């Protein structure tokens, strides 16, 4: 019999509903960088999926969606989210 060495769970949205924390964290990043906040779970539900970089890309104004800026704001989102 083979022993199980690891178990991986996709917690976000499966076992833990973290959309509110993600949305509030992203709105903090947007506000801190003088961008309009979305403040809508319905809007954030359309942004969630395919990771934090995609969330950041979708939440940012179109003019800010460069590789460098998405990376910068993703780091900010991770920092804010970890604090929450």
PDB file of N, CA, C and O in Angstrom:
ATOM      1  N   UNK A   1       0.845  -1.179   0.000  1.00  0.00           N
ATOM      2  CA  UNK A   1       0.000   0.000   0.000  1.00  0.00           C
ATOM      3  C   UNK A   1       0.895   1.249   0.000  1.00  0.00           C
ATOM      4  O   UNK A   1       1.831   1.337   0.774  1.00  0.00           O
ATOM      5  N   UNK A   2       0.585   2.203  -0.841  1.00  0.00           N
ATOM      6  CA  UNK A   2       1.362   3.445  -0.933  1.00  0.00           C
ATOM      7  C   UNK A   2       0.875   4.457   0.099  1.00  0.00           C
ATOM      8  O   UNK A   2      -0.323   4.666   0.250  1.00  0.00           O
ATOM      9  N   UNK A   3       1.811   5.082   0.767  1.00  0.00           N
ATOM     10  CA  UNK A   3       1.472   6.127   1.734  1.00  0.00           C
ATOM     11  C   UNK A   3       1.302   7.458   1.012  1.00  0.00           C
ATOM     12  O   UNK A   3       2.038   7.762   0.086  1.00  0.00           O
ATOM     13  N   UNK A   4       0.335   8.220   1.438  1.00  0.00           N
ATOM     14  CA  UNK A   4       0.114   9.554   0.883  1.00  0.00           C
ATOM     15  C   UNK A   4       1.201  10.471   1.425  1.00  0.00           C
ATOM     16  O   UNK A   4       1.422  10.544   2.627  1.00  0.00           O
ATOM     17  N   UNK A   5       1.892  11.157   0.526  1.00  0.00           N
ATOM     18  CA  UNK A   5       2.975  12.045   0.943  1.00  0.00           C
ATOM     19  C   UNK A   5       2.541  13.502   1.040  1.00  0.00           C
ATOM     20  O   UNK A   5       3.141  14.292   1.739  1.00  0.00           O
ATOM     21  N   UNK A   6       1.502  13.853   0.311  1.00  0.00           N
ATOM     22  CA  UNK A   6       1.049  15.242   0.335  1.00  0.00           C
ATOM     23  C   UNK A   6      -0.394  15.325  -0.137  1.00  0.00           C
ATOM     24  O   UNK A   6      -0.846  14.515  -0.940  1.00  0.00           O
ATOM     25  N   UNK A   7      -1.088  16.318   0.369  1.00  0.00           N
ATOM     26  CA  UNK A   7      -2.445  16.621  -0.063  1.00  0.00           C
ATOM     27  C   UNK A   7      -2.484  18.113  -0.323  1.00  0.00           C
ATOM     28  O   UNK A   7      -2.031  18.912   0.493  1.00  0.00           O
ATOM     29  N   UNK A   8      -3.020  18.486  -1.464  1.00  0.00           N
ATOM     30  CA  UNK A   8      -3.094  19.902  -1.839  1.00  0.00           C
ATOM     31  C   UNK A   8      -4.565  20.292  -1.956  1.00  0.00           C
ATOM     32  O   UNK A   8      -5.343  19.605  -2.623  1.00  0.00           O
ATOM     33  N   UNK A   9      -4.915  21.401  -1.318  1.00  0.00           N
ATOM     34  CA  UNK A   9      -6.267  21.934  -1.394  1.00  0.00           C
ATOM     35  C   UNK A   9      -6.244  23.290  -2.077  1.00  0.00           C
ATOM     36  O   UNK A   9      -5.370  24.110  -1.810  1.00  0.00           O
ATOM     37  N   UNK A  10      -7.216  23.518  -2.937  1.00  0.00           N
ATOM     38  CA  UNK A  10      -7.435  24.840  -3.511  1.00  0.00           C
ATOM     39  C   UNK A  10      -8.474  25.511  -2.617  1.00  0.00           C
ATOM     40  O   UNK A  10      -9.667  25.356  -2.809  1.00  0.00           O
ATOM     41  N   UNK A  11      -8.001  26.237  -1.613  1.00  0.00           N
ATOM     42  CA  UNK A  11      -8.898  26.795  -0.615  1.00  0.00           C
ATOM     43  C   UNK A  11      -9.763  27.930  -1.138  1.00  0.00           C
ATOM     44  O   UNK A  11     -10.923  28.058  -0.777  1.00  0.00           O
ATOM     45  N   UNK A  12      -9.213  28.767  -1.962  1.00  0.00           N
ATOM     46  CA  UNK A  12      -9.901  29.979  -2.372  1.00  0.00           C
ATOM     47  C   UNK A  12     -11.147  29.653  -3.190  1.00  0.00           C
ATOM     48  O   UNK A  12     -11.073  29.224  -4.328  1.00  0.00           O
ATOM     49  N   UNK A  13     -12.289  29.871  -2.587  1.00  0.00           N
ATOM     50  CA  UNK A  13     -13.545  29.646  -3.269  1.00  0.00           C
ATOM     51  C   UNK A  13     -14.036  28.214  -3.174  1.00  0.00           C
ATOM     52  O   UNK A  13     -15.166  27.925  -3.544  1.00  0.00           O
ATOM     53  N   UNK A  14     -13.202  27.314  -2.698  1.00  0.00           N
ATOM     54  CA  UNK A  14     -13.605  25.922  -2.571  1.00  0.00           C
ATOM     55  C   UNK A  14     -13.957  25.619  -1.117  1.00  0.00           C
ATOM     56  O   UNK A  14     -15.089  25.296  -0.802  1.00  0.00           O
ATOM     57  N   UNK A  15     -12.986  25.708  -0.246  1.00  0.00           N
ATOM     58  CA  UNK A  15     -13.217  25.455   1.170  1.00  0.00           C
ATOM     59  C   UNK A  15     -13.336  26.745   1.975  1.00  0.00           C
ATOM     60  O   UNK A  15     -13.878  26.742   3.070  1.00  0.00           O
ATOM     61  N   UNK A  16     -12.830  27.825   1.448  1.00  0.00           N
ATOM     62  CA  UNK A  16     -12.866  29.124   2.116  1.00  0.00           C
ATOM     63  C   UNK A  16     -13.361  30.155   1.100  1.00  0.00           C
ATOM     64  O   UNK A  16     -12.839  30.243  -0.001  1.00  0.00           O
ATOM     65  N   UNK A  17     -14.364  30.920   1.487  1.00  0.00           N
ATOM     66  CA  UNK A  17     -14.848  31.978   0.601  1.00  0.00           C
ATOM     67  C   UNK A  17     -14.119  33.268   0.960  1.00  0.00           C
ATOM     68  O   UNK A  17     -14.465  33.953   1.910  1.00  0.00           O
ATOM     69  N   UNK A  18     -13.090  33.587   0.187  1.00  0.00           N
ATOM     70  CA  UNK A  18     -12.234  34.728   0.521  1.00  0.00           C
ATOM     71  C   UNK A  18     -12.438  35.917  -0.410  1.00  0.00           C
ATOM     72  O   UNK A  18     -11.655  36.857  -0.387  1.00  0.00           O
ATOM     73  N   UNK A  19     -13.498  35.904  -1.206  1.00  0.00           N
ATOM     74  CA  UNK A  19     -13.686  36.982  -2.185  1.00  0.00           C
ATOM     75  C   UNK A  19     -13.807  38.343  -1.511  1.00  0.00           C
ATOM     76  O   UNK A  19     -13.282  39.332  -2.024  1.00  0.00           O
ATOM     77  N   UNK A  20     -14.458  38.410  -0.357  1.00  0.00           N
ATOM     78  CA  UNK A  20     -14.604  39.706   0.307  1.00  0.00           C
ATOM     79  C   UNK A  20     -13.253  40.257   0.738  1.00  0.00           C
ATOM     80  O   UNK A  20     -12.979  41.444   0.557  1.00  0.00           O
ATOM     81  N   UNK A  21     -12.408  39.406   1.309  1.00  0.00           N
ATOM     82  CA  UNK A  21     -11.066  39.853   1.706  1.00  0.00           C
ATOM     83  C   UNK A  21     -10.236  40.260   0.495  1.00  0.00           C
ATOM     84  O   UNK A  21      -9.518  41.262   0.542  1.00  0.00           O
ATOM     85  N   UNK A  22     -10.321  39.497  -0.577  1.00  0.00           N
ATOM     86  CA  UNK A  22      -9.579  39.848  -1.795  1.00  0.00           C
ATOM     87  C   UNK A  22     -10.080  41.173  -2.363  1.00  0.00           C
ATOM     88  O   UNK A  22      -9.278  42.037  -2.741  1.00  0.00           O
ATOM     89  N   UNK A  23     -11.386  41.342  -2.424  1.00  0.00           N
ATOM     90  CA  UNK A  23     -11.963  42.572  -2.970  1.00  0.00           C
ATOM     91  C   UNK A  23     -11.584  43.786  -2.115  1.00  0.00           C
ATOM     92  O   UNK A  23     -11.171  44.826  -2.649  1.00  0.00           O
ATOM     93  N   UNK A  24     -11.724  43.655  -0.806  1.00  0.00           N
ATOM     94  CA  UNK A  24     -11.384  44.767   0.074  1.00  0.00           C
ATOM     95  C   UNK A  24      -9.888  45.076   0.002  1.00  0.00           C
ATOM     96  O   UNK A  24      -9.495  46.251   0.009  1.00  0.00           O
ATOM     97  N   UNK A  25      -9.066  44.051  -0.092  1.00  0.00           N
ATOM     98  CA  UNK A  25      -7.618  44.260  -0.216  1.00  0.00           C
ATOM     99  C   UNK A  25      -7.280  44.966  -1.526  1.00  0.00           C
ATOM    100  O   UNK A  25      -6.467  45.896  -1.552  1.00  0.00           O
ATOM    101  N   UNK A  26      -7.911  44.544  -2.609  1.00  0.00           N
ATOM    102  CA  UNK A  26      -7.652  45.187  -3.904  1.00  0.00           C
ATOM    103  C   UNK A  26      -8.135  46.623  -3.893  1.00  0.00           C
ATOM    104  O   UNK A  26      -7.456  47.511  -4.425  1.00  0.00           O
ATOM    105  N   UNK A  27      -9.270  46.886  -3.276  1.00  0.00           N
ATOM    106  CA  UNK A  27      -9.747  48.269  -3.187  1.00  0.00           C
ATOM    107  C   UNK A  27      -8.793  49.139  -2.378  1.00  0.00           C
ATOM    108  O   UNK A  27      -8.605  50.314  -2.695  1.00  0.00           O
ATOM    109  N   UNK A  28      -8.157  48.583  -1.354  1.00  0.00           N
ATOM    110  CA  UNK A  28      -7.152  49.332  -0.586  1.00  0.00           C
ATOM    111  C   UNK A  28      -5.974  49.688  -1.495  1.00  0.00           C
ATOM    112  O   UNK A  28      -5.495  50.828  -1.483  1.00  0.00           O
ATOM    113  N   UNK A  29      -5.519  48.730  -2.287  1.00  0.00           N
ATOM    114  CA  UNK A  29      -4.409  48.988  -3.227  1.00  0.00           C
ATOM    115  C   UNK A  29      -4.817  50.067  -4.218  1.00  0.00           C
ATOM    116  O   UNK A  29      -4.046  50.997  -4.478  1.00  0.00           O
ATOM    117  N   UNK A  30      -6.013  49.963  -4.755  1.00  0.00           N
ATOM    118  CA  UNK A  30      -6.478  50.975  -5.714  1.00  0.00           C
ATOM    119  C   UNK A  30      -6.528  52.353  -5.054  1.00  0.00           C
ATOM    120  O   UNK A  30      -6.029  53.337  -5.619  1.00  0.00           O
ATOM    121  N   UNK A  31      -7.110  52.433  -3.869  1.00  0.00           N
ATOM    122  CA  UNK A  31      -7.231  53.716  -3.159  1.00  0.00           C
ATOM    123  C   UNK A  31      -5.854  54.298  -2.847  1.00  0.00           C
ATOM    124  O   UNK A  31      -5.627  55.490  -3.042  1.00  0.00           O
ATOM    125  N   UNK A  32      -4.928  53.443  -2.373  1.00  0.00           N
ATOM    126  CA  UNK A  32      -3.581  53.908  -2.032  1.00  0.00           C
ATOM    127  C   UNK A  32      -2.820  54.447  -3.239  1.00  0.00           C
ATOM    128  O   UNK A  32      -1.863  55.210  -3.080  1.00  0.00           O
ATOM    129  N   UNK A  33      -3.236  54.061  -4.432  1.00  0.00           N
ATOM    130  CA  UNK A  33      -2.566  54.504  -5.653  1.00  0.00           C
ATOM    131  C   UNK A  33      -3.420  55.478  -6.461  1.00  0.00           C
ATOM    132  O   UNK A  33      -3.174  55.714  -7.644  1.00  0.00           O
ATOM    133  N   UNK A  34      -4.445  56.035  -5.796  1.00  0.00           N
ATOM    134  CA  UNK A  34      -5.311  57.064  -6.391  1.00  0.00           C
ATOM    135  C   UNK A  34      -6.079  56.583  -7.616  1.00  0.00           C
ATOM    136  O   UNK A  34      -6.299  57.352  -8.560  1.00  0.00           O
ATOM    137  N   UNK A  35      -6.487  55.314  -7.585  1.00  0.00           N
ATOM    138  CA  UNK A  35      -7.346  54.763  -8.635  1.00  0.00           C
ATOM    139  C   UNK A  35      -8.753  54.601  -8.069  1.00  0.00           C
ATOM    140  O   UNK A  35      -8.925  54.446  -6.854  1.00  0.00           O
ATOM    141  N   UNK A  36      -9.762  54.608  -8.934  1.00  0.00           N
ATOM    142  CA  UNK A  36     -11.124  54.382  -8.433  1.00  0.00           C
ATOM    143  C   UNK A  36     -11.279  52.966  -7.887  1.00  0.00           C
ATOM    144  O   UNK A  36     -10.752  52.017  -8.450  1.00  0.00           O
ATOM    145  N   UNK A  37     -12.005  52.866  -6.777  1.00  0.00           N
ATOM    146  CA  UNK A  37     -12.294  51.567  -6.171  1.00  0.00           C
ATOM    147  C   UNK A  37     -13.551  50.985  -6.825  1.00  0.00           C
ATOM    148  O   UNK A  37     -14.380  51.726  -7.334  1.00  0.00           O
ATOM    149  N   UNK A  38     -13.685  49.676  -6.770  1.00  0.00           N
ATOM    150  CA  UNK A  38     -14.852  49.020  -7.366  1.00  0.00           C
ATOM    151  C   UNK A  38     -15.979  48.830  -6.359  1.00  0.00           C
ATOM    152  O   UNK A  38     -17.144  48.981  -6.715  1.00  0.00           O
ATOM    153  N   UNK A  39     -15.632  48.484  -5.096  1.00  0.00           N
ATOM    154  CA  UNK A  39     -16.591  48.372  -3.984  1.00  0.00           C
ATOM    155  C   UNK A  39     -17.824  47.532  -4.315  1.00  0.00           C
ATOM    156  O   UNK A  39     -18.897  47.804  -3.808  1.00  0.00           O
ATOM    157  N   UNK A  40     -17.702  46.553  -5.164  1.00  0.00           N
ATOM    158  CA  UNK A  40     -18.844  45.737  -5.547  1.00  0.00           C
ATOM    159  C   UNK A  40     -18.435  44.274  -5.643  1.00  0.00           C
ATOM    160  O   UNK A  40     -17.555  43.930  -6.429  1.00  0.00           O
ATOM    161  N   UNK A  41     -19.088  43.431  -4.842  1.00  0.00           N
ATOM    162  CA  UNK A  41     -18.798  41.997  -4.908  1.00  0.00           C
ATOM    163  C   UNK A  41     -19.182  41.440  -6.277  1.00  0.00           C
ATOM    164  O   UNK A  41     -18.519  40.553  -6.797  1.00  0.00           O
ATOM    165  N   UNK A  42     -20.233  41.976  -6.878  1.00  0.00           N
ATOM    166  CA  UNK A  42     -20.650  41.503  -8.203  1.00  0.00           C
ATOM    167  C   UNK A  42     -19.550  41.768  -9.227  1.00  0.00           C
ATOM    168  O   UNK A  42     -19.258  40.914 -10.075  1.00  0.00           O
ATOM    169  N   UNK A  43     -18.923  42.931  -9.143  1.00  0.00           N
ATOM    170  CA  UNK A  43     -17.825  43.256 -10.057  1.00  0.00           C
ATOM    171  C   UNK A  43     -16.625  42.366  -9.763  1.00  0.00           C
ATOM    172  O   UNK A  43     -16.021  41.793 -10.666  1.00  0.00           O
ATOM    173  N   UNK A  44     -16.284  42.224  -8.490  1.00  0.00           N
ATOM    174  CA  UNK A  44     -15.124  41.408  -8.136  1.00  0.00           C
ATOM    175  C   UNK A  44     -15.319  39.942  -8.506  1.00  0.00           C
ATOM    176  O   UNK A  44     -14.362  39.260  -8.836  1.00  0.00           O
ATOM    177  N   UNK A  45     -16.538  39.460  -8.491  1.00  0.00           N
ATOM    178  CA  UNK A  45     -16.778  38.075  -8.914  1.00  0.00           C
ATOM    179  C   UNK A  45     -16.377  37.867 -10.368  1.00  0.00           C
ATOM    180  O   UNK A  45     -15.970  36.778 -10.758  1.00  0.00           O
ATOM    181  N   UNK A  46     -16.460  38.921 -11.166  1.00  0.00           N
ATOM    182  CA  UNK A  46     -16.031  38.806 -12.571  1.00  0.00           C
ATOM    183  C   UNK A  46     -14.521  38.923 -12.711  1.00  0.00           C
ATOM    184  O   UNK A  46     -13.963  38.542 -13.736  1.00  0.00           O
ATOM    185  N   UNK A  47     -13.851  39.465 -11.689  1.00  0.00           N
ATOM    186  CA  UNK A  47     -12.393  39.633 -11.717  1.00  0.00           C
ATOM    187  C   UNK A  47     -11.645  38.404 -11.186  1.00  0.00           C
ATOM    188  O   UNK A  47     -10.491  38.185 -11.513  1.00  0.00           O
ATOM    189  N   UNK A  48     -12.304  37.627 -10.325  1.00  0.00           N
ATOM    190  CA  UNK A  48     -11.659  36.499  -9.650  1.00  0.00           C
ATOM    191  C   UNK A  48     -11.529  35.317 -10.601  1.00  0.00           C
ATOM    192  O   UNK A  48     -12.453  34.999 -11.345  1.00  0.00           O
ATOM    193  N   UNK A  49     -10.378  34.674 -10.539  1.00  0.00           N
ATOM    194  CA  UNK A  49     -10.112  33.482 -11.345  1.00  0.00           C
ATOM    195  C   UNK A  49      -8.793  33.637 -12.064  1.00  0.00           C
ATOM    196  O   UNK A  49      -8.482  34.711 -12.568  1.00  0.00           O
ATOM    197  N   UNK A  50      -7.987  32.622 -12.061  1.00  0.00           N
ATOM    198  CA  UNK A  50      -6.684  32.603 -12.724  1.00  0.00           C
ATOM    199  C   UNK A  50      -5.600  33.359 -11.964  1.00  0.00           C
ATOM    200  O   UNK A  50      -4.641  33.817 -12.567  1.00  0.00           O
ATOM    201  N   UNK A  51      -5.758  33.538 -10.660  1.00  0.00           N
ATOM    202  CA  UNK A  51      -4.687  34.080  -9.842  1.00  0.00           C
ATOM    203  C   UNK A  51      -4.764  35.567  -9.550  1.00  0.00           C
ATOM    204  O   UNK A  51      -5.584  36.303 -10.103  1.00  0.00           O
ATOM    205  N   UNK A  52      -3.867  35.977  -8.665  1.00  0.00           N
ATOM    206  CA  UNK A  52      -3.851  37.375  -8.203  1.00  0.00           C
ATOM    207  C   UNK A  52      -3.422  38.346  -9.298  1.00  0.00           C
ATOM    208  O   UNK A  52      -3.930  39.457  -9.353  1.00  0.00           O
ATOM    209  N   UNK A  53      -2.487  37.948 -10.134  1.00  0.00           N
ATOM    210  CA  UNK A  53      -2.069  38.859 -11.207  1.00  0.00           C
ATOM    211  C   UNK A  53      -3.233  39.179 -12.138  1.00  0.00           C
ATOM    212  O   UNK A  53      -3.394  40.321 -12.568  1.00  0.00           O
ATOM    213  N   UNK A  54      -4.058  38.184 -12.426  1.00  0.00           N
ATOM    214  CA  UNK A  54      -5.237  38.423 -13.266  1.00  0.00           C
ATOM    215  C   UNK A  54      -6.221  39.327 -12.547  1.00  0.00           C
ATOM    216  O   UNK A  54      -6.825  40.210 -13.156  1.00  0.00           O
ATOM    217  N   UNK A  55      -6.402  39.115 -11.246  1.00  0.00           N
ATOM    218  CA  UNK A  55      -7.275  39.985 -10.466  1.00  0.00           C
ATOM    219  C   UNK A  55      -6.798  41.424 -10.549  1.00  0.00           C
ATOM    220  O   UNK A  55      -7.580  42.339 -10.820  1.00  0.00           O
ATOM    221  N   UNK A  56      -5.515  41.635 -10.331  1.00  0.00           N
ATOM    222  CA  UNK A  56      -4.942  42.982 -10.391  1.00  0.00           C
ATOM    223  C   UNK A  56      -5.137  43.570 -11.784  1.00  0.00           C
ATOM    224  O   UNK A  56      -5.580  44.712 -11.930  1.00  0.00           O
ATOM    225  N   UNK A  57      -4.820  42.809 -12.802  1.00  0.00           N
ATOM    226  CA  UNK A  57      -4.962  43.289 -14.176  1.00  0.00           C
ATOM    227  C   UNK A  57      -6.392  43.710 -14.481  1.00  0.00           C
ATOM    228  O   UNK A  57      -6.637  44.756 -15.078  1.00  0.00           O
ATOM    229  N   UNK A  58      -7.332  42.898 -14.050  1.00  0.00           N
ATOM    230  CA  UNK A  58      -8.746  43.191 -14.318  1.00  0.00           C
ATOM    231  C   UNK A  58      -9.254  44.382 -13.508  1.00  0.00           C
ATOM    232  O   UNK A  58     -10.130  45.113 -13.962  1.00  0.00           O
ATOM    233  N   UNK A  59      -8.704  44.580 -12.301  1.00  0.00           N
ATOM    234  CA  UNK A  59      -9.178  45.653 -11.425  1.00  0.00           C
ATOM    235  C   UNK A  59      -8.581  47.015 -11.777  1.00  0.00           C
ATOM    236  O   UNK A  59      -9.185  48.055 -11.500  1.00  0.00           O
ATOM    237  N   UNK A  60      -7.400  47.009 -12.371  1.00  0.00           N
ATOM    238  CA  UNK A  60      -6.727  48.272 -12.703  1.00  0.00           C
ATOM    239  C   UNK A  60      -7.400  48.972 -13.882  1.00  0.00           C
ATOM    240  O   UNK A  60      -7.964  48.329 -14.759  1.00  0.00           O
ATOM    241  N   UNK A  61      -7.272  50.300 -13.925  1.00  0.00           N
ATOM    242  CA  UNK A  61      -7.700  51.010 -15.137  1.00  0.00           C
ATOM    243  C   UNK A  61      -6.885  50.502 -16.333  1.00  0.00           C
ATOM    244  O   UNK A  61      -5.722  50.121 -16.196  1.00  0.00           O
ATOM    245  N   UNK A  62      -7.489  50.479 -17.494  1.00  0.00           N
ATOM    246  CA  UNK A  62      -6.825  49.943 -18.693  1.00  0.00           C
ATOM    247  C   UNK A  62      -5.474  50.588 -18.959  1.00  0.00           C
ATOM    248  O   UNK A  62      -4.542  49.928 -19.416  1.00  0.00           O
ATOM    249  N   UNK A  63      -5.334  51.868 -18.682  1.00  0.00           N
ATOM    250  CA  UNK A  63      -4.079  52.578 -18.953  1.00  0.00           C
ATOM    251  C   UNK A  63      -2.941  52.128 -18.046  1.00  0.00           C
ATOM    252  O   UNK A  63      -1.784  52.448 -18.303  1.00  0.00           O
ATOM    253  N   UNK A  64      -3.245  51.396 -16.991  1.00  0.00           N
ATOM    254  CA  UNK A  64      -2.240  50.966 -16.016  1.00  0.00           C
ATOM    255  C   UNK A  64      -1.862  49.491 -16.157  1.00  0.00           C
ATOM    256  O   UNK A  64      -1.141  48.957 -15.336  1.00  0.00           O
ATOM    257  N   UNK A  65      -2.329  48.833 -17.171  1.00  0.00           N
ATOM    258  CA  UNK A  65      -2.152  47.383 -17.300  1.00  0.00           C
ATOM    259  C   UNK A  65      -0.882  46.988 -18.044  1.00  0.00           C
ATOM    260  O   UNK A  65      -0.913  46.191 -18.974  1.00  0.00           O
ATOM    261  N   UNK A  66       0.236  47.532 -17.611  1.00  0.00           N
ATOM    262  CA  UNK A  66       1.515  47.108 -18.173  1.00  0.00           C
ATOM    263  C   UNK A  66       2.074  45.992 -17.291  1.00  0.00           C
ATOM    264  O   UNK A  66       1.694  45.851 -16.132  1.00  0.00           O
ATOM    265  N   UNK A  67       2.979  45.217 -17.837  1.00  0.00           N
ATOM    266  CA  UNK A  67       3.573  44.113 -17.082  1.00  0.00           C
ATOM    267  C   UNK A  67       4.202  44.602 -15.783  1.00  0.00           C
ATOM    268  O   UNK A  67       4.006  44.003 -14.719  1.00  0.00           O
ATOM    269  N   UNK A  68       4.948  45.703 -15.866  1.00  0.00           N
ATOM    270  CA  UNK A  68       5.629  46.223 -14.683  1.00  0.00           C
ATOM    271  C   UNK A  68       4.637  46.688 -13.617  1.00  0.00           C
ATOM    272  O   UNK A  68       4.823  46.420 -12.428  1.00  0.00           O
ATOM    273  N   UNK A  69       3.595  47.392 -14.037  1.00  0.00           N
ATOM    274  CA  UNK A  69       2.637  47.907 -13.062  1.00  0.00           C
ATOM    275  C   UNK A  69       1.788  46.788 -12.462  1.00  0.00           C
ATOM    276  O   UNK A  69       1.489  46.803 -11.264  1.00  0.00           O
ATOM    277  N   UNK A  70       1.420  45.808 -13.262  1.00  0.00           N
ATOM    278  CA  UNK A  70       0.668  44.669 -12.733  1.00  0.00           C
ATOM    279  C   UNK A  70       1.502  43.952 -11.684  1.00  0.00           C
ATOM    280  O   UNK A  70       1.000  43.588 -10.618  1.00  0.00           O
ATOM    281  N   UNK A  71       2.786  43.782 -11.953  1.00  0.00           N
ATOM    282  CA  UNK A  71       3.685  43.145 -10.986  1.00  0.00           C
ATOM    283  C   UNK A  71       3.772  43.986  -9.701  1.00  0.00           C
ATOM    284  O   UNK A  71       3.679  43.458  -8.589  1.00  0.00           O
ATOM    285  N   UNK A  72       3.930  45.291  -9.858  1.00  0.00           N
ATOM    286  CA  UNK A  72       4.037  46.201  -8.711  1.00  0.00           C
ATOM    287  C   UNK A  72       2.783  46.120  -7.836  1.00  0.00           C
ATOM    288  O   UNK A  72       2.874  45.964  -6.612  1.00  0.00           O
ATOM    289  N   UNK A  73       1.617  46.216  -8.456  1.00  0.00           N
ATOM    290  CA  UNK A  73       0.376  46.223  -7.692  1.00  0.00           C
ATOM    291  C   UNK A  73       0.028  44.835  -7.164  1.00  0.00           C
ATOM    292  O   UNK A  73      -0.628  44.724  -6.126  1.00  0.00           O
ATOM    293  N   UNK A  74       0.490  43.785  -7.818  1.00  0.00           N
ATOM    294  CA  UNK A  74       0.300  42.435  -7.283  1.00  0.00           C
ATOM    295  C   UNK A  74       1.068  42.273  -5.979  1.00  0.00           C
ATOM    296  O   UNK A  74       0.550  41.716  -5.008  1.00  0.00           O
ATOM    297  N   UNK A  75       2.291  42.787  -5.933  1.00  0.00           N
ATOM    298  CA  UNK A  75       3.069  42.741  -4.686  1.00  0.00           C
ATOM    299  C   UNK A  75       2.356  43.523  -3.589  1.00  0.00           C
ATOM    300  O   UNK A  75       2.323  43.089  -2.426  1.00  0.00           O
ATOM    301  N   UNK A  76       1.786  44.665  -3.941  1.00  0.00           N
ATOM    302  CA  UNK A  76       1.047  45.449  -2.951  1.00  0.00           C
ATOM    303  C   UNK A  76      -0.185  44.691  -2.472  1.00  0.00           C
ATOM    304  O   UNK A  76      -0.493  44.679  -1.277  1.00  0.00           O
ATOM    305  N   UNK A  77      -0.893  44.055  -3.405  1.00  0.00           N
ATOM    306  CA  UNK A  77      -2.082  43.285  -3.034  1.00  0.00           C
ATOM    307  C   UNK A  77      -1.720  42.149  -2.085  1.00  0.00           C
ATOM    308  O   UNK A  77      -2.397  41.935  -1.075  1.00  0.00           O
ATOM    309  N   UNK A  78      -0.674  41.430  -2.382  1.00  0.00           N
ATOM    310  CA  UNK A  78      -0.247  40.330  -1.523  1.00  0.00           C
ATOM    311  C   UNK A  78       0.080  40.847  -0.123  1.00  0.00           C
ATOM    312  O   UNK A  78      -0.338  40.242   0.881  1.00  0.00           O
ATOM    313  N   UNK A  79       0.767  41.972  -0.031  1.00  0.00           N
ATOM    314  CA  UNK A  79       1.120  42.544   1.278  1.00  0.00           C
ATOM    315  C   UNK A  79      -0.133  42.928   2.066  1.00  0.00           C
ATOM    316  O   UNK A  79      -0.243  42.628   3.258  1.00  0.00           O
ATOM    317  N   UNK A  80      -1.079  43.591   1.417  1.00  0.00           N
ATOM    318  CA  UNK A  80      -2.312  44.004   2.092  1.00  0.00           C
ATOM    319  C   UNK A  80      -3.117  42.770   2.495  1.00  0.00           C
ATOM    320  O   UNK A  80      -3.621  42.661   3.624  1.00  0.00           O
ATOM    321  N   UNK A  81      -3.257  41.822   1.591  1.00  0.00           N
ATOM    322  CA  UNK A  81      -4.032  40.610   1.839  1.00  0.00           C
ATOM    323  C   UNK A  81      -3.442  39.810   3.004  1.00  0.00           C
ATOM    324  O   UNK A  81      -4.190  39.298   3.854  1.00  0.00           O
ATOM    325  N   UNK A  82      -2.125  39.710   3.071  1.00  0.00           N
ATOM    326  CA  UNK A  82      -1.481  38.981   4.169  1.00  0.00           C
ATOM    327  C   UNK A  82      -1.745  39.650   5.513  1.00  0.00           C
ATOM    328  O   UNK A  82      -1.875  38.973   6.523  1.00  0.00           O
ATOM    329  N   UNK A  83      -1.845  40.974   5.526  1.00  0.00           N
ATOM    330  CA  UNK A  83      -2.119  41.699   6.771  1.00  0.00           C
ATOM    331  C   UNK A  83      -3.541  41.470   7.255  1.00  0.00           C
ATOM    332  O   UNK A  83      -3.826  41.525   8.443  1.00  0.00           O
ATOM    333  N   UNK A  84      -4.444  41.233   6.310  1.00  0.00           N
ATOM    334  CA  UNK A  84      -5.855  41.052   6.653  1.00  0.00           C
ATOM    335  C   UNK A  84      -6.083  39.656   7.157  1.00  0.00           C
ATOM    336  O   UNK A  84      -6.995  39.302   7.804  1.00  0.00           O
TER     337      UNK A  84
END
